[in-house]
Coordinates of C-alpha atoms in Angstrom, one line a residue:
Chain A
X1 CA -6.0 71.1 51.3
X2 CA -3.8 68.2 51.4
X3 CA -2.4 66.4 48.6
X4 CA -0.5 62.7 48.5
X5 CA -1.9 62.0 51.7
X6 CA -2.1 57.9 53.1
X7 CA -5.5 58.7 52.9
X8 CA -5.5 59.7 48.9
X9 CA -2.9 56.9 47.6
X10 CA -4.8 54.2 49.6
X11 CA -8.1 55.4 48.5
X12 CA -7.2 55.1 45.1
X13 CA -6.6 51.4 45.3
X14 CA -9.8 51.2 46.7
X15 CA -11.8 52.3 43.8
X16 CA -9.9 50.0 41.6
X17 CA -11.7 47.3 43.7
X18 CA -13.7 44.6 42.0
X19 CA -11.8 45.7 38.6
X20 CA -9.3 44.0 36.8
X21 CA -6.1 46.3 35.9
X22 CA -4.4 45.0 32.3
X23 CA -1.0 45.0 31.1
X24 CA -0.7 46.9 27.7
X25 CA 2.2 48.1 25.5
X26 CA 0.8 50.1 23.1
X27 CA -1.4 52.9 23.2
X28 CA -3.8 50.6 21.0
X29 CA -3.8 47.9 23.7
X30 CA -4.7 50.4 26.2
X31 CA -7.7 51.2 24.4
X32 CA -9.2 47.9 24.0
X33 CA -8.5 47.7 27.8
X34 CA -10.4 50.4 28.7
X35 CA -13.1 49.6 26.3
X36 CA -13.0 46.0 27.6
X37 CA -14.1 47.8 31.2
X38 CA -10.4 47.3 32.7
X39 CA -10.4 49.9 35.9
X40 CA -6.5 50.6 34.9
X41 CA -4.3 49.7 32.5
X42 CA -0.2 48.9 33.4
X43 CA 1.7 50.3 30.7
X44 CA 4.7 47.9 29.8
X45 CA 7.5 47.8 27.0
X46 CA 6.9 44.5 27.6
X47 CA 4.7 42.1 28.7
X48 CA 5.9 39.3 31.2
X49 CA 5.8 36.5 29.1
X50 CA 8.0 38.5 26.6
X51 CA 10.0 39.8 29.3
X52 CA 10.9 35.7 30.0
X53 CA 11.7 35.2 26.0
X54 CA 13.7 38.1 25.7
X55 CA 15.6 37.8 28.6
X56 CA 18.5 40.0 29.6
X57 CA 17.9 43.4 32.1
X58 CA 14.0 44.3 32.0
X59 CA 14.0 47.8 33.4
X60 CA 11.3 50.9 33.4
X61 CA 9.6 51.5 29.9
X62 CA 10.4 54.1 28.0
X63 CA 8.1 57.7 29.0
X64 CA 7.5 58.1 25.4
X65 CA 5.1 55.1 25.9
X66 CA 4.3 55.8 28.9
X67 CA 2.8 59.0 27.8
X68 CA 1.5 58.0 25.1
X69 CA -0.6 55.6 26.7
X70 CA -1.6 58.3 29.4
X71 CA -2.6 60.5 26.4
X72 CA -5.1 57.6 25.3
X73 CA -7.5 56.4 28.5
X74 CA -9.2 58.1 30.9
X75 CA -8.7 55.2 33.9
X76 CA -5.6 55.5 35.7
X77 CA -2.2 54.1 34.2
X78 CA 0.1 52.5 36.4
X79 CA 3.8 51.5 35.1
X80 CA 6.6 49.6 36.8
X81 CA 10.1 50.4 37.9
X82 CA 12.5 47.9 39.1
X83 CA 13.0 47.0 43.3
X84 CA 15.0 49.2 44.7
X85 CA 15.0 51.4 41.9
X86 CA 14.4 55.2 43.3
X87 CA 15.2 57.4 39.9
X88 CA 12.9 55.4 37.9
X89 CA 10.4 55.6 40.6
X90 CA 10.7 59.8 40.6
X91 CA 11.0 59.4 36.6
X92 CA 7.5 57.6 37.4
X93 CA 6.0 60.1 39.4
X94 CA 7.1 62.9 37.0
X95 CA 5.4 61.4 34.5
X96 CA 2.4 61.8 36.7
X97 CA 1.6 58.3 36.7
X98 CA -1.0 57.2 39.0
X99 CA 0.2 54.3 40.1
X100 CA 4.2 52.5 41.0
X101 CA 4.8 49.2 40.7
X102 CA 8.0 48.6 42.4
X103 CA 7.8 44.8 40.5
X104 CA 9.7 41.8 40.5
X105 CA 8.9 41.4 36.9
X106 CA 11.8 44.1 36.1
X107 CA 15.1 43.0 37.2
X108 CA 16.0 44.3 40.8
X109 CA 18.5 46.9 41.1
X110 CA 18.5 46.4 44.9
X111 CA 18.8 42.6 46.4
X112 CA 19.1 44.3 50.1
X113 CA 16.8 47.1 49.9
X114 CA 13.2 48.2 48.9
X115 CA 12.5 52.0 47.6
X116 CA 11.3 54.1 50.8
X117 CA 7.9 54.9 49.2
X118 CA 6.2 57.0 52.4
X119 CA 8.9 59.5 50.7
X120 CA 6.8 59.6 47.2
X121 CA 3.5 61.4 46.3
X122 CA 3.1 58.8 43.8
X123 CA 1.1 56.0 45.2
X124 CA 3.1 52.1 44.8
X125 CA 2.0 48.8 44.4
X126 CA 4.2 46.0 45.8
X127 CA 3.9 42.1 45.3
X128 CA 3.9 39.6 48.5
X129 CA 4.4 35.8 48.4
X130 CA 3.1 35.8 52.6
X131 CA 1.4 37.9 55.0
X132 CA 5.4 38.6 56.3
X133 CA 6.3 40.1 53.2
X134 CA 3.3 42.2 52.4
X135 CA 3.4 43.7 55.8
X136 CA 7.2 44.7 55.4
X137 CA 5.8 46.5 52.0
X138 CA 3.4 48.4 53.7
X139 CA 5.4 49.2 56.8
X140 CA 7.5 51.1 53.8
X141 CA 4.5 53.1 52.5
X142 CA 3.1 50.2 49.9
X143 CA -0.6 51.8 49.8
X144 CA -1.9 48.4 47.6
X145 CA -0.6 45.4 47.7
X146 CA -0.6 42.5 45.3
X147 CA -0.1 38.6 45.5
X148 CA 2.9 37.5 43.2
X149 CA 1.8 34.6 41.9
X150 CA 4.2 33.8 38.6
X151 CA 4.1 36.1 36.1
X152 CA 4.3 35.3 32.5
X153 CA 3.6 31.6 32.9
X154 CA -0.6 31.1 32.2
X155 CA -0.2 29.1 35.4
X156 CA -2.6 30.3 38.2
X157 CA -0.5 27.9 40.6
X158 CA 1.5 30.5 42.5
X159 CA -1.1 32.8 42.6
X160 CA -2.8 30.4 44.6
X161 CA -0.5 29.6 46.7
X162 CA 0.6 33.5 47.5
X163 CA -3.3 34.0 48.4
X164 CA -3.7 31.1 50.1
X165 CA -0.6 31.6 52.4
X166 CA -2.2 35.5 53.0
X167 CA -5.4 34.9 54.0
X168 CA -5.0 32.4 55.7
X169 CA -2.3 33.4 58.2
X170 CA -4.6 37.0 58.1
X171 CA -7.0 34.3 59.7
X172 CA -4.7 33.1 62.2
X173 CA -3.2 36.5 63.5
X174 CA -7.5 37.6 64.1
X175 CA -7.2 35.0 67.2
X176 CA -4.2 35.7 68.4
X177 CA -3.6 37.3 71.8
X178 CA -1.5 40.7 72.8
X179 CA 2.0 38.2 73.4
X180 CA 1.1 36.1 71.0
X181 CA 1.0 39.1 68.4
X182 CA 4.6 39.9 69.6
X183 CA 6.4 36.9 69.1
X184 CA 4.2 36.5 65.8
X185 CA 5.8 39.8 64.0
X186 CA 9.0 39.1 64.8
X187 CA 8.4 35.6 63.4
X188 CA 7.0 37.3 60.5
X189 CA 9.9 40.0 60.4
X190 CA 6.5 42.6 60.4
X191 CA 6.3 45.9 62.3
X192 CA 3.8 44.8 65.7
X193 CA 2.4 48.3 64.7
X194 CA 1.1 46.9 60.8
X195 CA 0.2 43.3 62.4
X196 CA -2.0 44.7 65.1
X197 CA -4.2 46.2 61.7
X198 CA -4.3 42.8 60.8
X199 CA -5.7 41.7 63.6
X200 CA -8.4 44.4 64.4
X201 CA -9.4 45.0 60.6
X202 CA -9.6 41.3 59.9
X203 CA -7.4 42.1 56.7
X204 CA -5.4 43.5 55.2
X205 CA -4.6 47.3 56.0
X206 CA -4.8 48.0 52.2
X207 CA -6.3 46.6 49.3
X208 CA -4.9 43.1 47.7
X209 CA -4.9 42.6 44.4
X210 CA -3.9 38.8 43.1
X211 CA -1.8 38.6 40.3
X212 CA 0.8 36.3 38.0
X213 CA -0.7 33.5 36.0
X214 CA -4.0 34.2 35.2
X215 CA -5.5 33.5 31.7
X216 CA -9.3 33.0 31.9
X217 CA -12.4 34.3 33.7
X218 CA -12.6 31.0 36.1
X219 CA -9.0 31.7 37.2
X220 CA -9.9 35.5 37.7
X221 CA -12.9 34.2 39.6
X222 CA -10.9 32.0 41.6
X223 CA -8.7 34.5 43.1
X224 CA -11.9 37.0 44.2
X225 CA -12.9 33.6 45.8
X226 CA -9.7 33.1 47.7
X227 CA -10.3 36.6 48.9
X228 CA -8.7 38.7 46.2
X229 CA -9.9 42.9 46.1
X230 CA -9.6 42.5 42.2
X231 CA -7.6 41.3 39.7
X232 CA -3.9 42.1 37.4
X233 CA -4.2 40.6 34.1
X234 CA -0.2 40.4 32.5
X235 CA 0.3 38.3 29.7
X236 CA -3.0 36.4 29.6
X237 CA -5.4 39.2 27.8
X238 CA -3.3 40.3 25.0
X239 CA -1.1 36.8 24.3
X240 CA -4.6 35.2 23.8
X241 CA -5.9 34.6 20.4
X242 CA -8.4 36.8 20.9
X243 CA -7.9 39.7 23.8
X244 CA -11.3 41.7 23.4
X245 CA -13.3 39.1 24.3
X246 CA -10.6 37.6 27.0
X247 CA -10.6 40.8 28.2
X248 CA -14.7 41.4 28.8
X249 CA -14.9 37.9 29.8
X250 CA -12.5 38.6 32.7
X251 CA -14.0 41.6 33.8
X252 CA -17.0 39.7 34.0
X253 CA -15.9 36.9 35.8
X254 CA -14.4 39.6 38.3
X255 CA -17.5 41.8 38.9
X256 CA -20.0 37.7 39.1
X257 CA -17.1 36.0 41.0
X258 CA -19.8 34.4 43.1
X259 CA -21.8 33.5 40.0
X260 CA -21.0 30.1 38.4
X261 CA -23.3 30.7 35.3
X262 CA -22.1 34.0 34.2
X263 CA -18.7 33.0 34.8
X264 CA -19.6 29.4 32.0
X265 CA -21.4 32.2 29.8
X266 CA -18.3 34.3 29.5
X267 CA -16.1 31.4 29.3
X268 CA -17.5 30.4 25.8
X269 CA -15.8 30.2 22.9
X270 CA -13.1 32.8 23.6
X271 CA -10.5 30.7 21.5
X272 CA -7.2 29.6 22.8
X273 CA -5.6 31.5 26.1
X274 CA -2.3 31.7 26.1
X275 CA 0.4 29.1 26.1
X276 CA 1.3 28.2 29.7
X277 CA 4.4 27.4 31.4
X278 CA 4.6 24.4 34.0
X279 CA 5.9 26.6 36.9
X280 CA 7.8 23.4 38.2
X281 CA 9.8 23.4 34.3
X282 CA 11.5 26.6 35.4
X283 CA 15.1 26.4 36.7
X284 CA 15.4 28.7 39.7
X285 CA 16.8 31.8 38.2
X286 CA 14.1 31.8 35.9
X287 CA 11.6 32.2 38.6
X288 CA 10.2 36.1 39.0
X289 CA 8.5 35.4 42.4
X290 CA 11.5 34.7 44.6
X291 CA 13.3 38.1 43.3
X292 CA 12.5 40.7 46.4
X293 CA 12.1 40.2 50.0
Chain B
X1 CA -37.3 49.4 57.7
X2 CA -36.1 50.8 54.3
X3 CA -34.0 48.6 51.8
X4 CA -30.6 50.7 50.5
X5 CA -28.5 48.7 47.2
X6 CA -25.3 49.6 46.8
X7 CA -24.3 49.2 43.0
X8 CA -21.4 46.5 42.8
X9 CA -20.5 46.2 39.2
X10 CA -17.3 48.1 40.3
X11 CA -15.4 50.4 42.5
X12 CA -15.8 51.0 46.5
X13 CA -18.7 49.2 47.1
X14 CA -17.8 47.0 50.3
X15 CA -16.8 50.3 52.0
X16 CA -20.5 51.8 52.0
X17 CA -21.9 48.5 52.7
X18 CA -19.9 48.5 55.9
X19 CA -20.9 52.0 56.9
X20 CA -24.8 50.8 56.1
X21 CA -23.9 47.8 58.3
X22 CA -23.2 49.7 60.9
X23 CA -25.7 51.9 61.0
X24 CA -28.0 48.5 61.2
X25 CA -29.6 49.4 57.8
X26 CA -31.0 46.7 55.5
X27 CA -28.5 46.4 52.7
X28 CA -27.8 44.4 49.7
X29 CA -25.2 44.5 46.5
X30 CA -26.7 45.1 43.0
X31 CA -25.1 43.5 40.1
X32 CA -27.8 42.5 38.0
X33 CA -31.2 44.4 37.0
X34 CA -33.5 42.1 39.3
X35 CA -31.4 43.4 42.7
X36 CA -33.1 46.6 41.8
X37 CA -36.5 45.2 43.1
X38 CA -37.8 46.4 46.2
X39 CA -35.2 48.9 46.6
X40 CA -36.0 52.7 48.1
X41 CA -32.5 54.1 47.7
X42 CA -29.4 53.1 45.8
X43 CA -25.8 54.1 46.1
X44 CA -23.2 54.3 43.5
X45 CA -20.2 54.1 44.7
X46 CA -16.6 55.4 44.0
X47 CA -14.6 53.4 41.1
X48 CA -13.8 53.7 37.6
X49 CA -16.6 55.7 35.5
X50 CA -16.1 54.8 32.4
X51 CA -15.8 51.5 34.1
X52 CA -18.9 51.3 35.9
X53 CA -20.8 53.2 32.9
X54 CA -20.0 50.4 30.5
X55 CA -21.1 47.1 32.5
X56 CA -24.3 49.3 33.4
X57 CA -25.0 48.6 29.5
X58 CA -23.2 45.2 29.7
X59 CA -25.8 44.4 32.5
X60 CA -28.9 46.2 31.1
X61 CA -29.1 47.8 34.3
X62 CA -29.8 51.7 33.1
X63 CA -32.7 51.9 32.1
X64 CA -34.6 49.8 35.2
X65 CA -32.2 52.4 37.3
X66 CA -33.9 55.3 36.3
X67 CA -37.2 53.6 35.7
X68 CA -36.7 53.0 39.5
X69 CA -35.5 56.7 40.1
X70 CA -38.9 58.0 38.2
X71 CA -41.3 56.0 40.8
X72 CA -39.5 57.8 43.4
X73 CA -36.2 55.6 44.6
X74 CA -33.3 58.2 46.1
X75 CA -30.0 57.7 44.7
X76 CA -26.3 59.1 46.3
X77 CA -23.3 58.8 43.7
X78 CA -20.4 59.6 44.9
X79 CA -17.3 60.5 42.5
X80 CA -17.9 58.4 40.1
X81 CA -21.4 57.8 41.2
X82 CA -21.8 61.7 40.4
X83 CA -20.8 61.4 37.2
X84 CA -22.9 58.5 36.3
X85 CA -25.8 60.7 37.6
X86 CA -25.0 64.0 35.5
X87 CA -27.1 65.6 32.6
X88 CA -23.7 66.0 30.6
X89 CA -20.2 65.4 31.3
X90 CA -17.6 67.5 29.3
X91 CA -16.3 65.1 27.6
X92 CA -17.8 62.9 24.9
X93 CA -17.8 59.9 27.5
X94 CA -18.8 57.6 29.2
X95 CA -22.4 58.0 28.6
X96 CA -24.2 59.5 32.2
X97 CA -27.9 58.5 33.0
X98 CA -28.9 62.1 33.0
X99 CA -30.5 61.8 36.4
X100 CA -29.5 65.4 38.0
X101 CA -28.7 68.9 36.6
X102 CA -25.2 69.1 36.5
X103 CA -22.7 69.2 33.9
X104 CA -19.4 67.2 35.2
X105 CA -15.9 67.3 34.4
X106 CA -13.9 64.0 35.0
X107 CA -10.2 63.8 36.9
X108 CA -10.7 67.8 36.7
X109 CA -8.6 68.4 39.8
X110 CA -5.2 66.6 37.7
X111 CA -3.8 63.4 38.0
X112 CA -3.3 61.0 41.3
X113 CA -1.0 63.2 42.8
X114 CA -3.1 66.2 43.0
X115 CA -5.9 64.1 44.5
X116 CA -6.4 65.8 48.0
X117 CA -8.3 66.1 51.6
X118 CA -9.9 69.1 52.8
X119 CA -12.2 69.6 55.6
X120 CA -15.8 71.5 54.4
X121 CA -18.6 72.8 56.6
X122 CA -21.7 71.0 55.3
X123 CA -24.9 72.2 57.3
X124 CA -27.1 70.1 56.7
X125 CA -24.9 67.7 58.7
X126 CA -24.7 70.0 61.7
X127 CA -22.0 72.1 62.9
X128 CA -18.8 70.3 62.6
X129 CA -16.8 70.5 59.2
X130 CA -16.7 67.2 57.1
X131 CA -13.5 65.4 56.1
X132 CA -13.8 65.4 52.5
X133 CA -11.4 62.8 50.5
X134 CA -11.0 64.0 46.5
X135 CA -9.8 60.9 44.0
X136 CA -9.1 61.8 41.0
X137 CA -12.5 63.7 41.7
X138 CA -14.9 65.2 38.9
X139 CA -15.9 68.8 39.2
X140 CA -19.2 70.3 38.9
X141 CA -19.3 72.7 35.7
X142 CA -22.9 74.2 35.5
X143 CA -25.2 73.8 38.0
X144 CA -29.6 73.6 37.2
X145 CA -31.6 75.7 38.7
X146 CA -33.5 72.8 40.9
X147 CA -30.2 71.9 42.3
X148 CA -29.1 72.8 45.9
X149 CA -25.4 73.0 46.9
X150 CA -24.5 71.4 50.2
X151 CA -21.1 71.9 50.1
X152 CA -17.9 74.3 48.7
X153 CA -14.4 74.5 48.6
X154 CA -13.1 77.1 50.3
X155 CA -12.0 78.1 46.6
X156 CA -15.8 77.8 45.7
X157 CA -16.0 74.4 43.8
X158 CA -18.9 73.1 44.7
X159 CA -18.4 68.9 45.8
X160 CA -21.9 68.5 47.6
X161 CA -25.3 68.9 46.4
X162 CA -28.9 67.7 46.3
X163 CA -32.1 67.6 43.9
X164 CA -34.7 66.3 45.2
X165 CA -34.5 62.6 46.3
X166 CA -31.1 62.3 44.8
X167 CA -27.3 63.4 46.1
X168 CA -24.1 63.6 45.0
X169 CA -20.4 64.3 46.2
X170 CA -17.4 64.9 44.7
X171 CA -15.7 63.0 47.2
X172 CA -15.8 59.7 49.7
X173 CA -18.0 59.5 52.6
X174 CA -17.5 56.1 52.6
X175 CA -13.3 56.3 53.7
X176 CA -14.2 57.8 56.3
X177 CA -15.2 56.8 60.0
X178 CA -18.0 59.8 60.4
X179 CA -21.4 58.3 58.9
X180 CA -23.1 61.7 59.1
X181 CA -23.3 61.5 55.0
X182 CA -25.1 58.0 55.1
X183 CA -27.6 59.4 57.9
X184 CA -28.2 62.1 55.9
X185 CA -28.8 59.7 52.6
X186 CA -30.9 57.7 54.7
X187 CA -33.4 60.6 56.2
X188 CA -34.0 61.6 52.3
X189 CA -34.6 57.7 51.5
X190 CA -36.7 58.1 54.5
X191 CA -38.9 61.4 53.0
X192 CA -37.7 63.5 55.6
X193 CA -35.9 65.4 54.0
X194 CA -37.0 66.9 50.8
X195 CA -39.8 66.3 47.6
X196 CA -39.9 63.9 45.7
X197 CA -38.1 64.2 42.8
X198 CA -38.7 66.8 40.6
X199 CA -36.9 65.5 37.5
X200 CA -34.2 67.0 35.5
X201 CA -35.0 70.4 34.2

């Protein structure tokens, strides 16, 4: 018997497929989550959008929350620690958390380095703006990946654009012959070994999740279109006015991506998402997505 | 040729799908009660129980299930499939279609790092041990009478069993390349395996 095998911390990620996982502070939060039919919740002290107002150092939550919201649900909790940040990663895994998110949303405490995650039990999470970067995550033991996108912002924008970029250089690598895949990885500054993956699986080597910037069920829908595994919800459910019924909406939208008129049915009369930011308003420092390599 | 649905609401659904695809079965995703039509087996895959138990509800999509499992269609759960299939889970949710004599414990083996893989001989698969993959996996509690156990942990949990038409394992099949589980799903779809089913107790 075998425990925090690749095969265990990948295959977790894969049941969370064709869910949506929800950022909550609050034990209550969590609840409505799971209610709401979340497949996981991501347990915050913040969420990103307050992360943005309060600015300053965003590091790992306190495990007092952490636990508390562990005590609460019966889906798996994830929580973040900060790039590069090792102790609050172990602090994580003692915690017996089921999920990492080494995030950009924290503040980095490493601008050169990554955390070595092949070294953890714990299964991480990582974001990606390209197939380059998400490739680089894995090669370091990343068993799920997610698409940046901009979190905090209500914008679906970047998310967009990180998916798009994926996928569609995911499509290009399929064609590409033996040399070709070569000169490609170091192009990409990806292991050969992780791009070959690519190229036979026709994906990526571990589930993609899109997240940053999405607030409704069509922008959740959108991103399982754009080839998405499922869906991180930050700011958007519980900054609405009204987060149960964001919240089932979304999952809806999720599990009938294909299906314009469930996705109109759930859209209706959910009251106001949450205020969005005009990504191209933020000065460069403010920007989350850029933070990691 | 036999039609198999995989239930899609949430979870690993894709993953079965491309084991059925490769064993050239006739497959489709079920979402909404009227995918249920014409089916002879179902799978419920792995994902998020209390998940997948609550857009069953959302979707009025329980009751035509076991309508479907009383005229006779097999169903395989695994993980949280075999939850959803229980009699009784020990705790108070998410509610189970009470489809097979077991009761079930949830995320009984401990959190995500205690999720593990073993290897278990399973004989009705022939001679070679399967590689079983545990996920936050539920373990069986009480077992009915009518129920047959396919497979154990060396320990003596049992992850694997059978009633009838229906199946259920602790773990993932479908993460793994050996499709001897889906064969085996298939033969009972096909009645070569067992009775009809019985019903619970």
């Amino acid at each position: 018997m075998e425990k925090g095998t690749w095969e265990v911390k990948a295959g977790l990620a894969q049941m969370l497929k064709g869910g949506v996982i929800m950022d909550v502070v609050s034990a209550e939060q969590a609840k409505i989550a799971e209610d709401a039919g979340a497949c996981s919740v991501m347990a915050l002290e913040r969420v990103p959008s307050d992360i943005r107002v309060a600015g300053g150092v965003a590091r790992m939550a306190d495990p007092e929350r952490i636990l508390s919201i562990m005590e609460c649900v019966t889906i798996p909790v994830m929580a973040k620690c900060r790039i590069g940040h090792l102790v609050e990663a172990q602090v994580l895994e003692s915690l017996g958390v089921d999920y990492v998110d080494e995030s950009e949303v924290l503040t980095p405490a490493d601008e050169s380095n990554h955390i070595w995650k092949h070294g953890f039990k714990v299964p991480f999470v990582c974001g990606c703006r390209d197939l380059g970067e998400a490739l680089r995550r894995i090669a370091e033991g990343a068993a799920m990946m997610r698409t940046k996108g901009e979190a905090g912002t209500g914008n679906i924008v970047e998310a967009v654009r990180h998916m798009r970029a994926v996928m569609s250089e995911v499509r290009k690598v399929q064609y590409m012959a033996e040399d070709e895949l070569q000169a490609e990885a170091k192009a990409l500054g990806a292991s050969l070994e992780v791009l070959r993956q690519v190229k036979v699986l026709g994906r990526l080597p571990v589930v993609n999740f899109a997240a940053g910037g999405v607030a409704t069920p069509a922008d959740a829908a959108l991103m399982m279109q754009l080839g998405a595994d499922g869906v991180f919800v930050g700011s958007g459910v519980f900054k609405a006015s009204n987060p149960e019924r964001v919240a089932k909406a979304i999952v809806k939208a999720v599990t009938h991506y294909q299906d314009p008129a469930i996705i109109a049915e759930a859209s209706k009369g959910l009251g106001d998402a949450m205020p969005g930011i005009d990504v191209r308003t933020l000065k460069q420092e403010q920007l989350l997505a850029v933070r990691g390599w | 040729m036999a039609k198999i649905g995989v239930l899609a609401l949430q979870g690993d659904f894709a993953e079965h799908i491309a084991v059925l695809h490769r064993l050239a079965t006739d497959c489709r995703e079920v979402r909404l009660p009227g995918h249920l039509e014409g089916l002879d087996g179902l799978i419920i895959p792995g994902g998020e129980s209390t998940t997948i138990a609550r857009l069953l509800d959302v979707y009025d999509i329980r009751e035509p299930l076991k309508r479907k499992v009383r005229e006779g269609m097999s169903v395989w759960g695994t993980c949280a499939g075999m939850i959803l299939l229980a009699r009784k889970l020990v705790e108070d949710r998410p509610q189970p279609m009470e489809l097979m004599d077991i009761e079930v414990q949830r995320n009984a083996y401990g959190r995500q790092v205690d999720s593990f893989e073993a290897d278990i001989p399973i004989a009705a698969l022939g001679v070679a041990p399967f590689h079983c993959i545990f996920i936050r996996a539920p373990k069986i509690k009480h077992l009915g009478p009518g129920v047959e156990v396919l497979g154990k942990l060396t320990e003596g949990g049992v992850v694997a069993i059978q009633q009838g038409k229906l199946l259920a394992t602790a773990f993932h099949p479908e993460l793994t390349e050996d499709t001897r589980f889906h064969e085996y799903f298939l033969s009972i779809v096909a009645g070569q395996s067992h009775d009809p089913y019985p019903g619970p107790d």
